XYZ file of C-alpha atoms in Angstrom:
628
model
C -24.926 0.798 30.743
C -24.979 3.920 28.580
C -26.092 3.352 24.981
C -24.197 4.935 22.138
C -24.259 5.118 18.361
C -21.020 4.102 16.633
C -20.166 4.703 12.974
C -19.464 1.365 11.329
C -19.174 2.110 7.571
C -18.415 5.321 5.659
C -16.763 8.634 6.609
C -18.109 8.511 10.196
C -16.464 5.140 10.897
C -15.211 5.255 14.484
C -17.323 8.263 15.470
C -19.195 7.567 18.705
C -22.122 9.545 20.154
C -23.736 8.858 23.527
C -27.539 8.743 23.539
C -29.201 10.691 26.331
C -32.416 12.610 26.793
C -31.751 14.966 23.867
C -32.428 13.555 20.374
C -29.418 12.531 18.274
C -30.011 13.871 14.754
C -28.542 12.758 11.421
C -28.396 14.643 8.129
C -26.425 16.809 5.705
C -26.935 20.134 7.520
C -24.028 21.056 9.814
C -26.281 21.589 12.851
C -27.079 17.857 13.047
C -25.509 15.840 15.865
C -24.000 13.534 13.227
C -23.326 15.090 9.835
C -23.836 12.641 6.965
C -22.311 14.192 3.844
C -23.661 11.625 1.383
C -25.829 13.043 -1.391
C -28.316 10.300 -0.620
C -28.907 11.794 2.845
C -31.518 14.492 3.435
C -30.751 17.762 5.201
C -32.525 16.451 8.320
C -32.721 12.740 7.655
C -33.421 10.869 10.894
C -33.098 11.033 14.655
C -32.872 8.773 17.702
C -35.232 9.748 20.552
C -35.583 8.464 24.064
C -39.206 7.507 24.729
C -40.380 5.728 27.907
C -36.918 4.281 28.535
C -36.603 3.024 24.967
C -34.562 4.451 22.109
C -36.522 4.977 18.903
C -35.037 5.626 15.468
C -37.360 7.891 13.452
C -37.059 8.685 9.740
C -37.860 12.400 9.303
C -39.502 12.053 5.898
C -36.214 11.580 4.051
C -36.169 11.144 0.264
C -34.109 7.931 0.212
C -35.258 6.372 3.456
C -33.576 4.832 6.493
C -32.734 1.128 6.642
C -32.497 -0.940 9.829
C -30.841 -4.315 9.366
C -31.559 -3.996 5.644
C -35.257 -2.983 5.924
C -36.741 0.463 5.368
C -38.452 1.912 8.443
C -40.434 4.940 9.577
C -40.028 4.285 13.309
C -38.098 1.500 14.972
C -37.262 0.640 18.606
C -33.506 0.044 18.653
C -31.886 -2.956 20.284
C -28.148 -3.450 20.994
C -26.387 -4.533 17.819
C -28.939 -3.090 15.379
C -27.370 -1.620 12.244
C -29.025 1.308 10.474
C -28.010 2.888 7.176
C -28.353 6.519 6.102
C -27.039 7.341 2.648
C -23.763 5.484 2.246
C -23.083 5.259 5.995
C -23.901 2.575 8.549
C -24.243 3.069 12.302
C -24.589 0.577 15.129
C -26.645 0.987 18.299
C -24.354 -0.331 21.031
C -23.697 -0.380 24.758
C -20.519 1.506 25.687
C -19.206 -1.002 28.214
C -19.519 -3.804 25.669
C -17.817 -1.763 22.955
C -14.790 -1.137 25.153
C -14.181 -4.852 25.580
C -14.480 -6.096 21.982
C -11.799 -8.775 21.653
C -10.283 -7.536 24.912
C -8.793 -4.471 23.209
C -9.015 -0.966 24.681
C -10.748 1.656 22.534
C -8.764 3.699 20.044
C -7.420 6.838 21.698
C -8.128 9.946 19.612
C -5.420 12.531 19.045
C -5.791 15.755 20.968
C -6.198 18.605 18.437
C -3.555 20.743 20.192
C -1.049 17.876 20.148
C -1.856 17.105 16.512
C -0.918 20.666 15.501
C 2.557 20.421 17.047
C 3.783 16.942 16.047
C 6.115 16.578 13.036
C 4.865 15.248 9.719
C 4.699 11.468 9.350
C 6.898 10.466 6.390
C 5.669 7.374 4.552
C 7.395 5.582 1.667
C 5.330 3.170 -0.429
C 7.015 0.626 -2.721
C 4.461 -0.381 -5.309
C 1.808 1.919 -6.715
C -0.937 -0.505 -7.618
C -4.462 -0.212 -6.176
C -3.319 -1.118 -2.655
C -0.364 1.285 -2.503
C -2.352 4.161 -4.016
C -5.342 3.480 -1.738
C -3.063 3.601 1.298
C -1.610 6.941 0.192
C -5.042 8.458 -0.448
C -6.463 7.115 2.826
C -3.549 8.559 4.817
C -4.081 11.932 3.185
C -7.806 11.745 3.968
C -7.292 10.760 7.613
C -4.207 12.801 8.510
C -4.238 15.774 6.142
C -1.186 17.987 6.622
C 0.224 15.611 9.241
C 1.466 13.165 6.575
C 3.660 13.151 3.468
C 3.661 10.062 1.221
C 6.095 9.091 -1.545
C 5.018 6.246 -3.843
C 7.343 4.358 -6.236
C 6.347 2.212 -9.214
C 8.339 1.297 -12.328
C 5.107 0.623 -14.255
C 4.501 4.365 -14.456
C 5.838 6.958 -16.842
C 5.286 10.693 -17.269
C 3.040 12.600 -19.637
C 4.101 16.224 -19.193
C 3.732 16.966 -15.496
C 1.421 14.015 -14.890
C 2.382 10.482 -13.882
C 0.482 7.849 -15.903
C 0.489 4.091 -16.377
C 2.662 2.581 -19.079
C 0.764 0.823 -21.834
C 0.919 -2.853 -22.806
C 3.548 -2.221 -25.479
C 5.824 -0.868 -22.738
C 5.481 -4.112 -20.785
C 2.552 -3.253 -18.518
C 0.279 -6.252 -19.098
C -2.798 -7.829 -17.520
C -4.533 -4.470 -16.943
C -7.680 -5.593 -18.760
C -8.579 -8.059 -16.027
C -11.856 -7.508 -14.207
C -11.914 -7.536 -10.398
C -14.827 -7.900 -8.017
C -14.780 -5.380 -5.174
C -16.941 -6.081 -2.127
C -18.999 -3.309 -0.531
C -17.358 -4.007 2.844
C -14.201 -2.540 1.303
C -15.356 0.151 -1.103
C -17.748 1.725 1.424
C -14.756 2.236 3.728
C -13.112 4.461 1.114
C -13.729 8.216 1.305
C -16.848 9.239 -0.561
C -14.988 11.305 -3.167
C -12.939 8.208 -4.099
C -16.074 6.082 -4.329
C -17.708 8.638 -6.629
C -14.708 8.636 -8.976
C -14.332 4.841 -8.990
C -17.971 3.989 -9.560
C -19.227 6.417 -12.144
C -22.117 5.326 -14.332
C -21.003 2.747 -16.868
C -17.709 1.978 -15.117
C -18.939 -1.094 -13.234
C -21.543 -3.835 -13.163
C -23.038 -5.885 -10.333
C -22.675 -9.328 -11.885
C -22.345 -11.292 -8.642
C -25.144 -11.348 -6.044
C -24.895 -9.731 -2.637
C -23.512 -12.066 0.020
C -21.993 -12.167 3.518
C -19.397 -9.551 2.536
C -22.089 -7.110 1.373
C -23.058 -4.302 3.758
C -25.662 -1.525 3.638
C -27.517 -3.545 1.027
C -24.782 -2.836 -1.546
C -23.582 -5.738 -3.662
C -20.141 -6.582 -5.045
C -19.089 -4.583 -8.092
C -17.173 -5.743 -11.151
C -14.745 -3.146 -12.462
C -11.784 -3.299 -14.822
C -8.468 -3.156 -12.977
C -7.134 -0.621 -15.502
C -9.971 1.750 -14.579
C -9.253 1.327 -10.858
C -5.538 1.960 -11.365
C -6.075 4.947 -13.658
C -8.611 6.565 -11.332
C -6.533 6.152 -8.174
C -3.450 7.469 -9.964
C -5.415 10.511 -11.192
C -6.498 11.226 -7.598
C -2.924 10.850 -6.354
C -1.702 13.258 -9.062
C -4.148 15.833 -7.712
C -2.841 15.530 -4.123
C -0.432 18.007 -2.544
C 0.596 15.424 0.081
C 1.513 12.556 -2.293
C 4.680 12.418 -4.403
C 4.690 9.953 -7.295
C 8.019 8.538 -8.511
C 7.912 6.474 -11.756
C 10.865 4.297 -10.783
C 11.476 0.895 -9.249
C 12.042 1.037 -5.502
C 15.405 -0.553 -4.711
C 15.848 -1.004 -0.938
C 19.627 -1.368 -1.199
C 20.049 1.848 -3.162
C 17.488 3.817 -1.165
C 18.630 2.991 2.341
C 19.092 6.646 3.254
C 15.539 7.420 2.207
C 14.149 4.436 4.109
C 15.952 5.320 7.330
C 14.632 8.873 6.988
C 11.028 7.657 6.732
C 8.888 6.574 9.640
C 7.039 3.982 7.526
C 7.868 1.731 4.587
C 4.729 0.131 3.144
C 5.611 -2.798 0.851
C 2.865 -3.162 -1.759
C 4.797 -4.553 -4.721
C 2.891 -7.786 -5.226
C 3.519 -11.472 -4.612
C 7.083 -11.397 -6.030
C 8.161 -8.391 -3.961
C 11.912 -7.827 -3.984
C 11.644 -5.354 -1.129
C 9.897 -7.958 1.039
C 12.590 -10.497 0.172
C 15.291 -7.934 1.033
C 13.823 -7.695 4.548
C 12.994 -11.398 4.865
C 14.920 -11.761 8.168
C 12.693 -9.067 9.668
C 9.378 -10.556 8.567
C 10.299 -14.215 9.020
C 10.214 -17.221 6.715
C 6.986 -18.060 4.944
C 5.582 -21.559 5.484
C 4.591 -23.563 2.387
C 3.624 -26.736 4.204
C 0.071 -25.725 5.067
C -0.658 -25.360 1.335
C 1.035 -28.594 0.285
C -0.170 -32.087 -0.533
C 2.034 -35.115 0.102
C 4.953 -32.801 0.840
C 4.662 -30.901 -2.457
C 3.721 -27.229 -2.527
C 0.483 -27.078 -4.515
C 0.432 -24.713 -7.486
C -2.230 -24.060 -10.082
C -1.452 -22.823 -13.571
C -4.321 -20.897 -15.143
C -4.607 -19.917 -18.782
C -6.127 -16.446 -19.074
C -8.179 -15.891 -22.237
C -9.224 -12.298 -22.986
C -12.715 -12.650 -24.426
C -16.074 -11.101 -25.145
C -18.962 -13.356 -24.119
C -22.487 -13.167 -25.542
C -24.073 -14.734 -22.448
C -26.007 -12.753 -19.873
C -24.284 -12.129 -16.562
C -26.724 -14.364 -14.597
C -26.082 -17.289 -16.962
C -22.313 -16.731 -16.731
C -22.531 -16.828 -12.937
C -24.430 -20.129 -12.980
C -22.040 -21.780 -15.432
C -18.992 -20.549 -13.503
C -20.137 -21.750 -10.085
C -21.327 -25.147 -11.366
C -17.805 -26.399 -12.227
C -14.122 -25.811 -11.463
C -12.524 -25.936 -14.918
C -13.410 -22.424 -16.225
C -14.115 -19.072 -14.555
C -15.407 -15.996 -16.395
C -14.717 -12.652 -14.740
C -16.036 -9.923 -16.980
C -17.544 -6.478 -17.328
C -20.553 -6.649 -19.673
C -19.135 -9.874 -21.082
C -15.636 -8.497 -21.700
C -12.856 -9.786 -19.482
C -10.851 -12.934 -18.868
C -12.064 -16.495 -19.168
C -9.696 -18.383 -16.865
C -9.001 -22.066 -17.546
C -7.506 -24.248 -14.809
C -4.819 -26.439 -16.414
C -3.538 -29.879 -15.552
C 0.206 -30.316 -15.077
C 0.471 -31.874 -18.531
C -1.417 -28.991 -20.139
C 0.763 -26.444 -18.326
C 3.781 -27.916 -20.097
C 2.150 -27.024 -23.413
C 1.833 -23.321 -22.559
C 4.852 -22.132 -24.508
C 5.658 -19.750 -27.318
C 7.774 -20.352 -30.380
C 10.114 -17.903 -32.062
C 9.185 -18.291 -35.751
C 12.550 -16.944 -36.928
C 14.957 -18.827 -34.708
C 12.524 -21.746 -34.351
C 13.159 -21.967 -30.629
C 10.659 -22.453 -27.835
C 10.034 -19.578 -25.395
C 8.415 -19.887 -21.973
C 7.653 -16.161 -21.754
C 3.897 -16.611 -21.515
C 4.210 -19.060 -18.643
C 7.143 -17.647 -16.704
C 6.968 -13.825 -16.807
C 4.037 -13.842 -17.675
C 3.479 -12.071 -21.010
C 0.250 -11.310 -22.851
C -0.002 -12.575 -26.413
C -2.471 -10.534 -28.449
C -3.766 -11.316 -31.942
C -1.615 -9.871 -34.721
C -2.679 -8.957 -38.265
C -2.476 -12.631 -39.247
C -4.731 -13.778 -36.420
C -1.872 -15.397 -34.487
C -1.275 -14.747 -30.788
C 2.025 -12.871 -30.574
C 4.073 -11.622 -27.613
C 4.983 -7.986 -28.337
C 7.963 -8.209 -25.976
C 9.615 -11.420 -27.226
C 8.061 -11.790 -30.723
C 7.065 -15.370 -29.929
C 3.802 -16.983 -31.040
C 1.435 -19.074 -28.882
C 2.250 -22.615 -29.952
C -1.016 -24.434 -29.075
C -3.000 -22.039 -31.302
C -0.615 -22.645 -34.200
C -1.036 -26.410 -33.912
C -4.780 -26.383 -34.514
C -5.131 -30.045 -33.718
C -3.436 -29.796 -30.314
C -5.445 -31.250 -27.432
C -5.034 -28.080 -25.346
C -6.345 -25.806 -28.103
C -9.400 -28.049 -28.652
C -10.185 -27.731 -24.928
C -9.697 -23.964 -25.076
C -12.287 -23.794 -27.869
C -14.679 -25.846 -25.723
C -14.283 -23.312 -22.919
C -15.146 -20.550 -25.372
C -18.244 -22.478 -26.444
C -19.309 -22.974 -22.810
C -19.351 -19.210 -22.269
C -20.741 -18.152 -25.621
C -17.488 -16.746 -27.030
C -16.839 -16.825 -30.765
C -13.254 -17.749 -31.613
C -12.850 -14.340 -33.259
C -13.744 -12.747 -29.895
C -10.719 -14.343 -28.208
C -8.254 -11.435 -28.417
C -5.320 -12.447 -26.193
C -3.891 -15.231 -24.034
C -1.699 -15.172 -20.948
C -0.969 -17.475 -18.000
C -0.880 -17.196 -14.217
C 0.948 -19.349 -11.687
C -0.947 -19.387 -8.410
C 0.152 -20.674 -5.044
C -0.003 -19.552 -1.436
C 2.208 -19.449 1.660
C 1.531 -18.685 5.318
C 3.311 -15.572 6.592
C 4.322 -15.364 10.271
C 4.009 -11.586 10.557
C 3.156 -8.489 8.565
C 4.699 -5.746 10.719
C 8.378 -5.331 11.605
C 10.759 -2.706 12.922
C 13.207 -2.353 10.028
C 15.506 0.294 11.566
C 15.708 1.386 15.180
C 15.634 5.104 15.947
C 18.988 6.876 16.291
C 20.094 10.415 17.063
C 19.722 11.231 13.356
C 16.949 8.896 12.178
C 13.371 8.475 13.436
C 13.170 4.685 13.271
C 11.372 2.879 10.446
C 8.541 0.369 10.606
C 7.810 -1.856 7.628
C 4.446 -3.305 6.628
C 3.481 -5.990 4.133
C 0.251 -5.141 2.324
C -1.721 -6.553 -0.597
C -0.221 -9.505 -2.462
C 3.159 -8.886 -0.799
C 1.413 -9.920 2.407
C -1.269 -12.323 1.236
C -1.071 -13.541 -2.360
C -4.383 -15.353 -2.702
C -5.622 -17.764 -5.360
C -8.104 -15.604 -7.291
C -10.669 -18.314 -8.070
C -13.019 -17.280 -5.212
C -12.162 -13.596 -5.770
C -10.851 -11.952 -2.594
C -7.277 -10.846 -3.456
C -7.925 -7.153 -4.097
C -10.433 -7.024 -1.247
C -7.857 -8.383 1.178
C -5.379 -5.779 -0.103
C -7.827 -2.891 0.288
C -8.737 -4.056 3.790
C -5.038 -4.154 4.729
C -4.568 -0.579 3.448
C -7.626 0.643 5.357
C -6.398 -1.035 8.543
C -2.866 0.377 8.320
C -4.083 3.881 7.499
C -6.324 3.861 10.566
C -3.550 2.515 12.805
C -1.040 5.112 11.624
C -3.558 7.929 11.922
C -4.411 6.954 15.497
C -0.864 6.155 16.683
C 1.192 9.026 15.239
C 2.150 11.521 17.949
C 5.617 12.477 16.772
C 7.514 9.840 18.755
C 9.096 6.608 17.446
C 6.582 3.860 16.853
C 6.416 0.726 19.001
C 5.153 -2.787 18.291
C 2.241 -2.017 20.611
C 1.013 0.674 18.195
C 0.155 -1.986 15.621
C -1.538 -4.735 17.648
C -4.851 -4.057 15.946
C -3.350 -3.954 12.464
C -1.369 -7.173 12.935
C -4.493 -8.903 14.261
C -6.537 -7.675 11.270
C -3.874 -8.951 8.862
C -3.820 -12.359 10.523
C -7.604 -12.588 10.262
C -7.482 -11.650 6.574
C -4.830 -14.296 5.946
C -6.777 -17.007 7.752
C -10.156 -16.219 6.207
C -9.203 -15.555 2.609
C -6.507 -18.198 2.249
C -8.659 -20.882 3.845
C -11.366 -19.938 1.332
C -8.860 -20.040 -1.536
C -7.491 -23.423 -0.453
C -10.993 -24.833 -0.905
C -10.791 -23.677 -4.533
C -7.588 -25.680 -5.074
C -8.483 -28.996 -3.443
C -11.346 -31.417 -3.155
C -11.793 -34.607 -1.149
C -12.017 -38.187 -2.290
C -14.567 -40.683 -0.976
C -12.269 -41.491 1.967
C -12.027 -37.818 2.978
C -8.444 -37.357 1.760
C -7.390 -34.063 0.172
C -6.846 -34.097 -3.562
C -5.919 -31.322 -5.979
C -8.787 -30.296 -8.256
C -6.334 -30.173 -11.167
C -5.571 -33.872 -10.531
C -9.268 -34.734 -10.724
C -9.489 -32.860 -14.034
C -6.412 -34.685 -15.343
C -7.864 -38.080 -14.420
C -11.104 -37.198 -16.182
C -9.249 -36.153 -19.355
C -7.023 -39.235 -19.383
C -9.809 -41.775 -18.858
C -11.065 -43.198 -22.179
C -14.565 -42.225 -23.225
C -16.116 -45.605 -23.996
C -19.187 -46.312 -26.059
C -21.252 -46.669 -22.916
C -20.823 -43.046 -21.869
C -24.258 -41.648 -21.027
C -24.416 -38.150 -22.512
C -27.910 -37.512 -21.156
C -26.787 -38.436 -17.643
C -23.868 -35.996 -17.849
C -26.150 -33.181 -19.007
C -28.677 -33.928 -16.271
C -25.901 -34.118 -13.664
C -24.865 -30.589 -14.535
C -28.509 -29.506 -14.730
C -29.134 -30.700 -11.181
C -26.175 -28.608 -10.008
C -27.361 -25.587 -11.954
C -30.877 -25.895 -10.496
C -29.502 -26.024 -6.961
C -27.325 -22.966 -7.527
C -30.189 -21.125 -9.210
C -32.409 -21.921 -6.239
C -29.898 -20.350 -3.860
C -29.547 -17.274 -6.074
C -33.244 -16.703 -6.728
C -34.099 -13.388 -5.132
C -30.450 -12.321 -5.136
C -29.872 -12.280 -8.902
C -32.460 -11.319 -11.524
C -33.126 -12.876 -14.957
C -31.728 -16.344 -14.213
C -32.060 -18.696 -17.230
C -34.647 -21.483 -17.213
C -34.023 -25.221 -17.604
C -34.647 -25.318 -21.351
C -32.124 -22.552 -22.010
C -29.471 -24.211 -19.869
C -30.029 -27.704 -21.225
C -29.887 -26.550 -24.858
C -26.642 -24.698 -24.147
C -24.971 -27.700 -22.478
C -25.845 -29.931 -25.425
C -23.589 -27.833 -27.681
C -20.546 -29.200 -25.811
C -18.542 -32.316 -26.639
C -19.095 -35.388 -24.409
C -15.468 -35.212 -23.167
C -16.012 -31.633 -22.040
C -19.256 -32.431 -20.259
C -17.617 -35.283 -18.364
C -14.704 -33.073 -17.252
C -17.069 -30.332 -16.083
C -19.044 -32.870 -14.059
C -15.900 -34.454 -12.589
C -14.326 -31.088 -11.644
C -17.147 -30.504 -9.161
C -19.047 -27.310 -8.292
C -17.680 -24.399 -6.288
C -17.732 -25.244 -2.600
C -19.754 -22.135 -1.748
C -21.524 -23.641 1.264
C -18.313 -24.560 3.106
C -16.495 -21.301 2.371
C -19.542 -19.191 3.270
C -20.087 -17.622 6.663
C -18.736 -14.707 8.643
C -16.374 -12.316 6.889
C -13.495 -10.264 8.266
C -14.740 -6.952 9.629
C -11.673 -4.875 10.459
C -13.884 -2.167 11.983
C -14.065 -4.199 15.196
C -10.431 -3.266 15.879
C -10.946 0.478 15.546
C -13.576 1.468 18.077
C -13.186 4.987 19.486
C -12.851 5.917 23.135
C -16.433 6.723 24.222
C -15.061 9.027 26.959
C -13.450 11.345 24.391
C -15.024 14.668 23.525
C -17.049 14.672 20.288
C -14.605 16.985 18.486
C -11.741 14.628 19.343
C -13.600 11.568 18.099
C -13.861 12.981 14.605
C -10.073 12.783 14.258
C -10.105 8.989 14.436
C -12.610 8.392 11.686
C -11.667 7.346 8.170
């Protein structure tokens, strides 16, 4: 069985090199066997030698070192399955015959360079220019170069001279100040020039500890969604292969354009009109799997734009210890999300102070209500005011203030409120032939990506990661399959399998953030548990000390698991003093809501790279064409 080295993460993903008697060298210089362009790689960084029938990885005195399975080495005898990292790239030492049979799939066939030069350009239309749609366009350009032309539509854009830019909040583009957590399994699969632009100094933090979705020793990164969107749009503006159209994509009006494209990527979000237009092609979504007692389960979350004074490690502990509030922030600034009961959700309304009528804009559209000059929360679109904040004695507003206190937020540092309605469905398929080829049209395949494919409850934080993974998978499939002929279902077996895995893994994780189990093992909505806790009277016998110590025990357990993964964790005295600032009713609800179920939802993550192994029989210059 011939050993080989396969690129697993970074620009050399999919590149495969057989290991023989001659050393396989790695480094920045072009005369290396494998060129690693990362600035963290040395000119001649490392090599794999054959010695006495063994294969030895040797670091050649590099500045930044070579890691094997997360540990820095000077020399290391490789075994099948070992992962080693050089710069921002990861490679796997494998056996060719095993690689060819991963999941029973044949290896990816590279495109012959002569054939690639003669095939027509692949025309791709993207509806929805958020992070997923823009990432797909940029990945296709990176993989296919002049062999692809991409047109992206989004009504949330406008023009500034010759440049396409995002509309501001006053123009109706809201919720851009949210903070998202991007896992290294996804961002390390982006081209290095995109990574460098996205993660410049000061643009991100590493609030959450590294976990099963972290590769190459890189942890998850918190970054503001507005920064991600702005950066990707800037990169797309610079591209000669990407056309940006600041308009809504209407499938009925743009039929001629769709039938002239080979690909329609639907990236519009969970309420996609284009997906609904093609519903007969993609099949009917199933709500039953995410229902309780025959009712489709939905959470309503109040989003509070805040600035917290707590340290990131303390915020992590307090978030994971309960299921009522979640802080997702960048240096303390972001959204404090509050899970509402059904009764509380009915209170999330605005009031028109002139007409004295109630408005559901914040709950139904949703709108963002920012503080005006009077300190009220006002919707700039509908001129309505947030009713619970006006009625200072309202039960909901008192609980909001308790959430602020839990996360060290002064009331003056609450700058806006909004609401999110979150639910999930199971989709039967993500790939469909929308139009068959004719004498005048090439045939069009449609793909559901991002939230249009898998809208995921954000509490455990995998929505954007699932979307990026889906874009990476589709870009690789299109790059490998395009040979100038009409596509077939068989061209997208790998992509459809990757999408199904993403749906299963991330939605099963998210479901655990919506439900708990009673003492008989029956499923129960977490929001129902919170409601029961709120409605139960707080009698004179309530033991405040017991409630504090119950939370402290949780916090100690979580801190124990995070020790070594997250620095500067607060001690018992700091935590206990902080909890004692809360009202007894709040403490009881936090205890009753339960901690995050991190142990059950932990485990293996979706690695889409397993679907995109190269053909080890291909010539080295051909293999390069399949990498991303």
